[in-house]
XYZ file of C-alpha atoms in Angstrom:
448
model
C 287.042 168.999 101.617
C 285.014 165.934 100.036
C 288.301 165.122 98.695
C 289.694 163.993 102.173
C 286.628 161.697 102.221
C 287.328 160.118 99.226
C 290.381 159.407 100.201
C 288.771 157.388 103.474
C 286.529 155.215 100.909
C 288.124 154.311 98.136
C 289.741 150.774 97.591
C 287.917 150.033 100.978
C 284.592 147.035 100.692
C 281.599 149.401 101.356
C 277.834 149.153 102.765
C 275.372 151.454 103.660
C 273.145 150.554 105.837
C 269.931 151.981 105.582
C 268.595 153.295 102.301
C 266.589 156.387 103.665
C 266.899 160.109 103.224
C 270.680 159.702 104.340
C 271.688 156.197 102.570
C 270.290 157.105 99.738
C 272.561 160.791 100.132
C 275.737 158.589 100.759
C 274.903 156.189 97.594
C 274.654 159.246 95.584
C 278.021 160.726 96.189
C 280.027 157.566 96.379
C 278.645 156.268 93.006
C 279.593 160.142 91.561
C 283.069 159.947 92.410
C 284.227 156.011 92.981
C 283.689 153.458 90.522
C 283.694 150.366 93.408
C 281.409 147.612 94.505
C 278.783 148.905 96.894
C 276.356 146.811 99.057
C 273.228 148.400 100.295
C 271.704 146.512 103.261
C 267.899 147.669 104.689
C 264.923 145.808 106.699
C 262.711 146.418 103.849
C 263.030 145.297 99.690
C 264.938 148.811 98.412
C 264.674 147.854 95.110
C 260.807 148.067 95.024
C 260.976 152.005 95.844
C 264.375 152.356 93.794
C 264.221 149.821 90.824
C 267.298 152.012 89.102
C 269.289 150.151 91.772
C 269.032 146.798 89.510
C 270.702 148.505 86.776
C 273.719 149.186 88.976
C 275.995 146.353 88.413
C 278.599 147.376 91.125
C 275.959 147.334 93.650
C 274.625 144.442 95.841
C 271.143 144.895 97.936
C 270.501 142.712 100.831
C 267.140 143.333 102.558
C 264.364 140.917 104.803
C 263.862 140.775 108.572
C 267.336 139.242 109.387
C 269.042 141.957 107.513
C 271.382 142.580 110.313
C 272.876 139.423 110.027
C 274.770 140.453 106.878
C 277.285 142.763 108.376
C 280.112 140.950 108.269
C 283.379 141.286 105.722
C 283.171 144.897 105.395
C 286.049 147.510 105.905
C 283.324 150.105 106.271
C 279.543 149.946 107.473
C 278.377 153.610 106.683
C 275.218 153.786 109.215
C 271.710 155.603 108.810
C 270.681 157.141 111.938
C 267.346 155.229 111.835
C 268.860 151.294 111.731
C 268.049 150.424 115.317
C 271.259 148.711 117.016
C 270.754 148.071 120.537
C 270.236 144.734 120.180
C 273.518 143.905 118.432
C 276.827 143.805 119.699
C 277.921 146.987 117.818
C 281.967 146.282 118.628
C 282.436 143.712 115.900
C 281.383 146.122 112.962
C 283.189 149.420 111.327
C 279.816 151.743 111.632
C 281.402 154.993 110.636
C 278.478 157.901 109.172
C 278.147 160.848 106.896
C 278.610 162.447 110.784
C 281.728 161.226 111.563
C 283.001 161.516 108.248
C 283.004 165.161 107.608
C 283.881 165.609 111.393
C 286.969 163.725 111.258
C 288.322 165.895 108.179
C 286.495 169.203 109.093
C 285.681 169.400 112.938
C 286.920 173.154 112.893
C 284.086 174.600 110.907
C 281.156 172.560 112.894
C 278.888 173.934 115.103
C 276.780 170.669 116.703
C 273.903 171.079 118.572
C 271.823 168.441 120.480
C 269.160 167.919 122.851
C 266.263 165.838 123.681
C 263.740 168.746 122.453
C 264.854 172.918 120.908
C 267.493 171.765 118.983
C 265.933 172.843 115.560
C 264.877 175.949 116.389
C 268.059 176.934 117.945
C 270.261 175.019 114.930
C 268.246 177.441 112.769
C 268.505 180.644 114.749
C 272.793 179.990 114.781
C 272.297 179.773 110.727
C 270.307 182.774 110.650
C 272.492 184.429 112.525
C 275.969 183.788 110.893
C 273.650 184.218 107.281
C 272.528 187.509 108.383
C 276.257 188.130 109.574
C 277.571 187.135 105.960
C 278.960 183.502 106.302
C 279.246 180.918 103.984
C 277.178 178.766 106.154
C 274.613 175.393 105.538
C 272.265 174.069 107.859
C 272.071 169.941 107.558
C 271.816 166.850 109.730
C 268.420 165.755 111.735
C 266.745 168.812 110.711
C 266.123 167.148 107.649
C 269.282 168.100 104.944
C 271.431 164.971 104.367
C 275.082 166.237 104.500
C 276.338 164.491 101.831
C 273.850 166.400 99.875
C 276.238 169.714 100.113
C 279.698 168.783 100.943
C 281.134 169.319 97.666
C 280.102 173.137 98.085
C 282.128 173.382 101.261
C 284.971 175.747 101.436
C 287.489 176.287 103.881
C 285.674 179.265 105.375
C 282.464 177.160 105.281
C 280.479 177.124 108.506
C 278.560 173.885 109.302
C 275.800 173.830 111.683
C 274.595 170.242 112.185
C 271.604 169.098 114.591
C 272.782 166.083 116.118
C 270.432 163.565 117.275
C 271.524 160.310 119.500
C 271.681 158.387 116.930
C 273.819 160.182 114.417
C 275.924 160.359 117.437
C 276.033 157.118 118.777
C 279.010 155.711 117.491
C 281.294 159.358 116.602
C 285.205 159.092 117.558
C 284.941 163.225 116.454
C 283.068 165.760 118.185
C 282.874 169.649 116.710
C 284.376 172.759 117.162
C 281.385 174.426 118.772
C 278.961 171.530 120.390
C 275.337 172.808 122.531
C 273.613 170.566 124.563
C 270.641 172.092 125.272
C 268.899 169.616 127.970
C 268.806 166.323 128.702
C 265.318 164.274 129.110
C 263.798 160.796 128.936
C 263.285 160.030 125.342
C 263.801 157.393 122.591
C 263.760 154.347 124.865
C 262.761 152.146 122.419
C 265.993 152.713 120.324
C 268.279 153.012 123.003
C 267.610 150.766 125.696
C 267.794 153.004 128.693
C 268.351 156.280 130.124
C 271.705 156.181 130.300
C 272.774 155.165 127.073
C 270.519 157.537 125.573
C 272.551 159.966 127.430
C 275.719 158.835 126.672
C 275.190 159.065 123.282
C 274.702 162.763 123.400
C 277.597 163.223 125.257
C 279.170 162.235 122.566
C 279.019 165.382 121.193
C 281.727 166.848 123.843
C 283.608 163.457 124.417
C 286.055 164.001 121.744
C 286.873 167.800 122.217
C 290.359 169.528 122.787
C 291.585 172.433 124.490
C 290.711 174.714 122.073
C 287.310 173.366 121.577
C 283.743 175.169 123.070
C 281.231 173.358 124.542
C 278.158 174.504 125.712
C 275.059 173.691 127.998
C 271.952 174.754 130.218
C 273.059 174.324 133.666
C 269.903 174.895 135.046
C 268.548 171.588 133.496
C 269.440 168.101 135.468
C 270.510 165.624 135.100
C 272.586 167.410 131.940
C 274.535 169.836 134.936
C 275.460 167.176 136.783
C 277.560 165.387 133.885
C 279.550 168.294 133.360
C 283.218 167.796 134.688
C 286.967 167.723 133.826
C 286.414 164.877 131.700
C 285.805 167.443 128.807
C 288.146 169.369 127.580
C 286.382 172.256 125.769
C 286.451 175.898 126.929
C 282.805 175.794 128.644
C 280.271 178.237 128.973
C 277.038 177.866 130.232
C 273.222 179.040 130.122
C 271.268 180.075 133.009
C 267.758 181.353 134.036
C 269.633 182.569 137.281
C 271.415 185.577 138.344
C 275.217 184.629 137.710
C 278.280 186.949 137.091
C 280.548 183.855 136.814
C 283.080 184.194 133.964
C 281.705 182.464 130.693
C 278.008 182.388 132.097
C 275.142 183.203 129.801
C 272.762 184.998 132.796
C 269.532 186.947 133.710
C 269.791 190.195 135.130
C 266.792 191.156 135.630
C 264.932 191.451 131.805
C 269.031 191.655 130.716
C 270.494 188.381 129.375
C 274.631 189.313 129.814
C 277.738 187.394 129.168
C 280.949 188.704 130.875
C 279.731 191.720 131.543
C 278.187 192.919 128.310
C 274.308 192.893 127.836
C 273.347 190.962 125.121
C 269.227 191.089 125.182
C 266.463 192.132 126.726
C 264.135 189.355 127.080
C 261.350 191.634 126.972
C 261.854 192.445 123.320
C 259.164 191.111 120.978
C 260.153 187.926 119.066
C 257.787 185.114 117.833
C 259.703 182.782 120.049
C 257.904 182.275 123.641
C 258.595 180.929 126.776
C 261.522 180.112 129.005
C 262.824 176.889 126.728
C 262.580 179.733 123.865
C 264.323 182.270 125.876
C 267.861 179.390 126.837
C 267.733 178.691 123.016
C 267.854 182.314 121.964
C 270.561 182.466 124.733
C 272.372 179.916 123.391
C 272.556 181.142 120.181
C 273.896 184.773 121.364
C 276.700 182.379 122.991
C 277.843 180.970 119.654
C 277.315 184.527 118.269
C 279.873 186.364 121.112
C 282.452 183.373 120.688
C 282.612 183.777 116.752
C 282.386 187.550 117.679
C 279.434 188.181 115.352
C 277.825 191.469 114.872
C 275.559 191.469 117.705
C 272.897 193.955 116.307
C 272.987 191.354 112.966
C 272.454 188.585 115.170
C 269.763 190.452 117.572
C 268.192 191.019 113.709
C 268.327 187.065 113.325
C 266.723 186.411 116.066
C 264.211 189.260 115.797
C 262.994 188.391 112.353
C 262.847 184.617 113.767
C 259.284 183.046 112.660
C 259.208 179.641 114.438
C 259.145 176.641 113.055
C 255.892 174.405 112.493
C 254.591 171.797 114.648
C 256.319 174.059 117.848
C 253.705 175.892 120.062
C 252.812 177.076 116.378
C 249.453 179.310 115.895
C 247.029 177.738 113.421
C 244.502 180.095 113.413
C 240.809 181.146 115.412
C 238.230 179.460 114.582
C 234.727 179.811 116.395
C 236.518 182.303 118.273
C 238.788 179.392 119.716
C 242.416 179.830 119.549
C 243.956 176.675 118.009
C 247.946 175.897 118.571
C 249.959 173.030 117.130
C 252.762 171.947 118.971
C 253.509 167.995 117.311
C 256.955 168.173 118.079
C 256.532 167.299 121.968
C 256.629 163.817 122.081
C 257.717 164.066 125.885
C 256.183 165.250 128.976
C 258.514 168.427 129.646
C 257.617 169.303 126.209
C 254.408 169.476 126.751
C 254.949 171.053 130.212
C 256.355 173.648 128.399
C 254.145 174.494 125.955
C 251.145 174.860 128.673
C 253.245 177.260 131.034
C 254.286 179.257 127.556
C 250.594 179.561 126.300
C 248.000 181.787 128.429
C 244.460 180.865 128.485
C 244.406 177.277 127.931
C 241.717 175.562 128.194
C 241.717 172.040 126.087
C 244.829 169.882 125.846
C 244.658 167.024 123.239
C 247.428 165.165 124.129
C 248.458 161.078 124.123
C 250.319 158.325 122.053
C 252.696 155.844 121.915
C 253.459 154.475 125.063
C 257.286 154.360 124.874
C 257.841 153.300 128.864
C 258.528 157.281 129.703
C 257.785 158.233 133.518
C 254.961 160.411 132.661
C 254.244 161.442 136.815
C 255.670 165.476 136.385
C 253.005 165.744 133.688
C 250.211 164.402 135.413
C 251.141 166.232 138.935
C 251.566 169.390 137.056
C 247.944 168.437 135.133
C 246.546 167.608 138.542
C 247.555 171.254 139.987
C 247.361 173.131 136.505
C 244.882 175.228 135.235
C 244.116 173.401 132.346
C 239.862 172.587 132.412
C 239.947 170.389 129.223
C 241.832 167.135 128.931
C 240.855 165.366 125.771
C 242.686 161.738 125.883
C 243.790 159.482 123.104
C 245.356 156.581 122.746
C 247.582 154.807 124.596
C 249.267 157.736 127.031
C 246.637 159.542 126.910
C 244.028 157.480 127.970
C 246.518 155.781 130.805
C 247.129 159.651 131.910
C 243.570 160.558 132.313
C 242.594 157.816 134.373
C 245.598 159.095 137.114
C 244.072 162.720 137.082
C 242.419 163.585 140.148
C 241.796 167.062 140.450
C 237.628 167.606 140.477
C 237.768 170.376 138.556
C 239.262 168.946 135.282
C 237.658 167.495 132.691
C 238.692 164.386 130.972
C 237.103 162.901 127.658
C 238.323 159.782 125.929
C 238.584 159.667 122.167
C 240.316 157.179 119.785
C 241.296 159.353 116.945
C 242.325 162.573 115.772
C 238.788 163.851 114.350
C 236.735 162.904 116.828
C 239.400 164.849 119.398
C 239.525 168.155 117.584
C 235.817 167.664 116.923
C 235.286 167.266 121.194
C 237.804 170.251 121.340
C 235.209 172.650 118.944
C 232.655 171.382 121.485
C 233.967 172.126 125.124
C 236.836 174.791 124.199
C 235.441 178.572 126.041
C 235.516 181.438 123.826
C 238.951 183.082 123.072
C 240.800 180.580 124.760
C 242.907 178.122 123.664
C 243.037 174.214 122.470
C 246.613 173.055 121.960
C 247.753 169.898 120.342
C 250.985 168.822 122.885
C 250.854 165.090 123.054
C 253.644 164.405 125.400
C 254.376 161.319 123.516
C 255.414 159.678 120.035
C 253.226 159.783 117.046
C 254.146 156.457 115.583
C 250.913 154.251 116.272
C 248.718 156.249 113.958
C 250.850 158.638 112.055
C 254.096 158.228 110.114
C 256.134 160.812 112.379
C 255.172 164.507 114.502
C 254.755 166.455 110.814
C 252.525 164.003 109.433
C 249.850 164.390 113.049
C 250.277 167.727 112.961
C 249.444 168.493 109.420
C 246.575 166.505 110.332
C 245.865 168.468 113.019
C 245.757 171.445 111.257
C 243.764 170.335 108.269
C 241.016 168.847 110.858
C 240.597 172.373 112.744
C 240.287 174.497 109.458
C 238.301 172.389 106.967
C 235.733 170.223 109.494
């Protein structure tokens, strides 16, 4: 398969543009196999982290704030997902990715999955369940795994699941065999612009289907139902909470989730995964299972041997007889939302961050009416949030960093009840990214 790809590169003028986890994947392989020039172009010096790259006389570096003013002259641009674009008119330049690459020559063996929050844990659930079915199968993309990192260990039977995130998906002419959208919310303003074009990217991930092409999504969720219509090809099935016997439906009946008639799972059974966000990904997954007609018990096995994944609604442990949960990854309000209505006994939220221009009203109407005694505020959201909560009977305090909230948390928390970390918003003013706060979380609640 990498073949075909080599065949798209060669004797063409090259860049990569950003030298992260994935430019530094795509340098790798092209450098293994071609012997051409090769100019790597990046915001910051990449030759102070990578000073091999000066002993690589067939490759040029071009980095400094106007960075994106040397695009120009190349037959190929391969993008990072992290460059930030929206302020350049992208129609003059050949962006092409590791993405669109291996979907142009391979779209048959991909399974894509997107969404604005569960696509992880229900990427990883799909691979668990065609691994415990007996596939040749890799898991790669925004979960972290660079897919240039395994594509010379594809094989024709290969399976390829891929978490998609707007960005990889941006600027794909290819979309895969299988493509999930889970739901649709406000996120990422501050790389895309608006609303819309956040969700537009996304989309991408059906745009480019065929006839013989599945897509699938959680009707239940606007405004992601709404932008379903005729103007995508693939065989559809969808994922609802409801009561619905319509062909191709993923549906409650009663504790029974069935597709087509046949009973798939009882969503009484005891898995680690919890709540109703938890219960459409597990659905989802049996979806992809019945339309590659996997062993359902194997696949029930998947998902019952499931341990979820950290920095989601994840337990940390009791201590002081408080019950402490880390949930990082919700860096929006339904996220959050989530989390609370998942969890029982809450009594301290920490919550807050970077302010990111996201309507934040649901969370502080369902805050005002919740049950929720404990609101411990930092900055910005959080402290913007707390002043808008009304309700008498909730408590707000106002703290500027991480310590001094999970030390207020120790303080106030009742007895066997729980303080979650679910800050509804981006970690990026005081942390590197969601792992790096919630590894702090956890080290904060066990060692002070």
């Amino acid at each position: 398969m990498y073949h075909k790809i080599l065949e798209k590169l060669k004797d063409k003028k090259l860049a990569i543009l950003g030298f992260g986890m994935e430019g530094k994947s795509t340098y790798r392989f092209i450098k293994k196999y071609l012997d051409i020039p090769l100019t790597i172009i990046d915001k910051k010096n990449v030759l102070e982290e990578n000073p091999d790259l000066e002993n690589d006389k067939n490759c040029t570096c071009v980095w400094g704030d106007d960075y994106l003013n040397h695009l120009d002259g190349f037959d190929l641009i391969l993008k990072s997902p992290g460059v930030i674009t929206k302020d350049l008119d992208t129609s003059k330049y050949p962006f092409t990715s590791e993405l669109e690459l291996l979907l142009e020559v391979a779209h048959h063996q991909m399974i894509g999955i997107t969404a604005t929050k569960g696509k992880s844990t229900t990427c990883t659930l799909v691979y668990e369940a065609l691994k415990k079915n007996g596939k040749d199968v890799y898991l790669l993309g925004n979960i972290g795994k660079a897919i240039f990192d395994e594509l010379e260990n594809f094989k024709e039977d290969t399976w390829i699941v891929v978490e998609m995130s707007a960005l990889q998906l941006e600027f794909v002419k290819y979309s895969p065999h299988i493509a999930a959208i889970l739901n649709l919310y406000q996120d990422h303003l501050d790389h895309s612009g608006t609303v819309e074009h956040y969700h537009a990217n996304k989309l991408n991930i059906f745009k480019y289907q065929d006839s013989s092409d599945y897509r699938i999504y959680c009707k239940d969720i606007e405004p992601l139902n709404s932008y379903m219509n005729d103007s995508y090809l693939g065989k559809a099935y969808a994922i609802t909470l409801s009561q619905d016997s319509s062909l191709n439906t993923t549906s409650l009946r009663g504790n029974k989730v069935v597709l087509n008639g046949k009973e798939l799972f009882d969503k009484t059974s005891q898995t680690s995964l919890i709540g109703e966000h938890n219960l459409r990904n597990i659905m989802v997954a049996l979806t992809i299972s019945e339309i590659l007609n996997l062993d359902l018990e194997k696949t029930l096995q998947a998902i019952y041997d499931f341990k979820p994944l950290e920095h989601r609604i994840e337990y940390v442990g009791t201590y002081g007889e408080i019950i402490y949960y880390n949930d990082s990854i919700a860096t929006i309000p339904m996220a959050t939302i989530s989390a609370l209505k998942s969890l029982e006994n809450v009594d301290t939220l920490i919550f807050g961050g970077m302010d990111r221009g996201i309507d934040y009203q649901e969370l502080i109407d369902y805050l005002n009416k919740g049950t929720v005694r404990n609101l411990i505020c930092m900055p910005t959201t959080g402290h913007k949030i707390g002043h808008l909560i009304t309700n008498p009977k909730v408590n707000c305090y106002f703290v500027d960093q991480l310590e001094e909230a999970v030390s207020k948390a120790k303080e106030i928390t009742l007895k066997n009840h729980i303080c979650i970390m679910s800050p509804a918003a981006s970690s990026y003013e005081y942390f590197k990214n969601f792992e790096e706060k919630g590894k702090a979380y956890k080290n904060l609640v066990k060692n002070s």
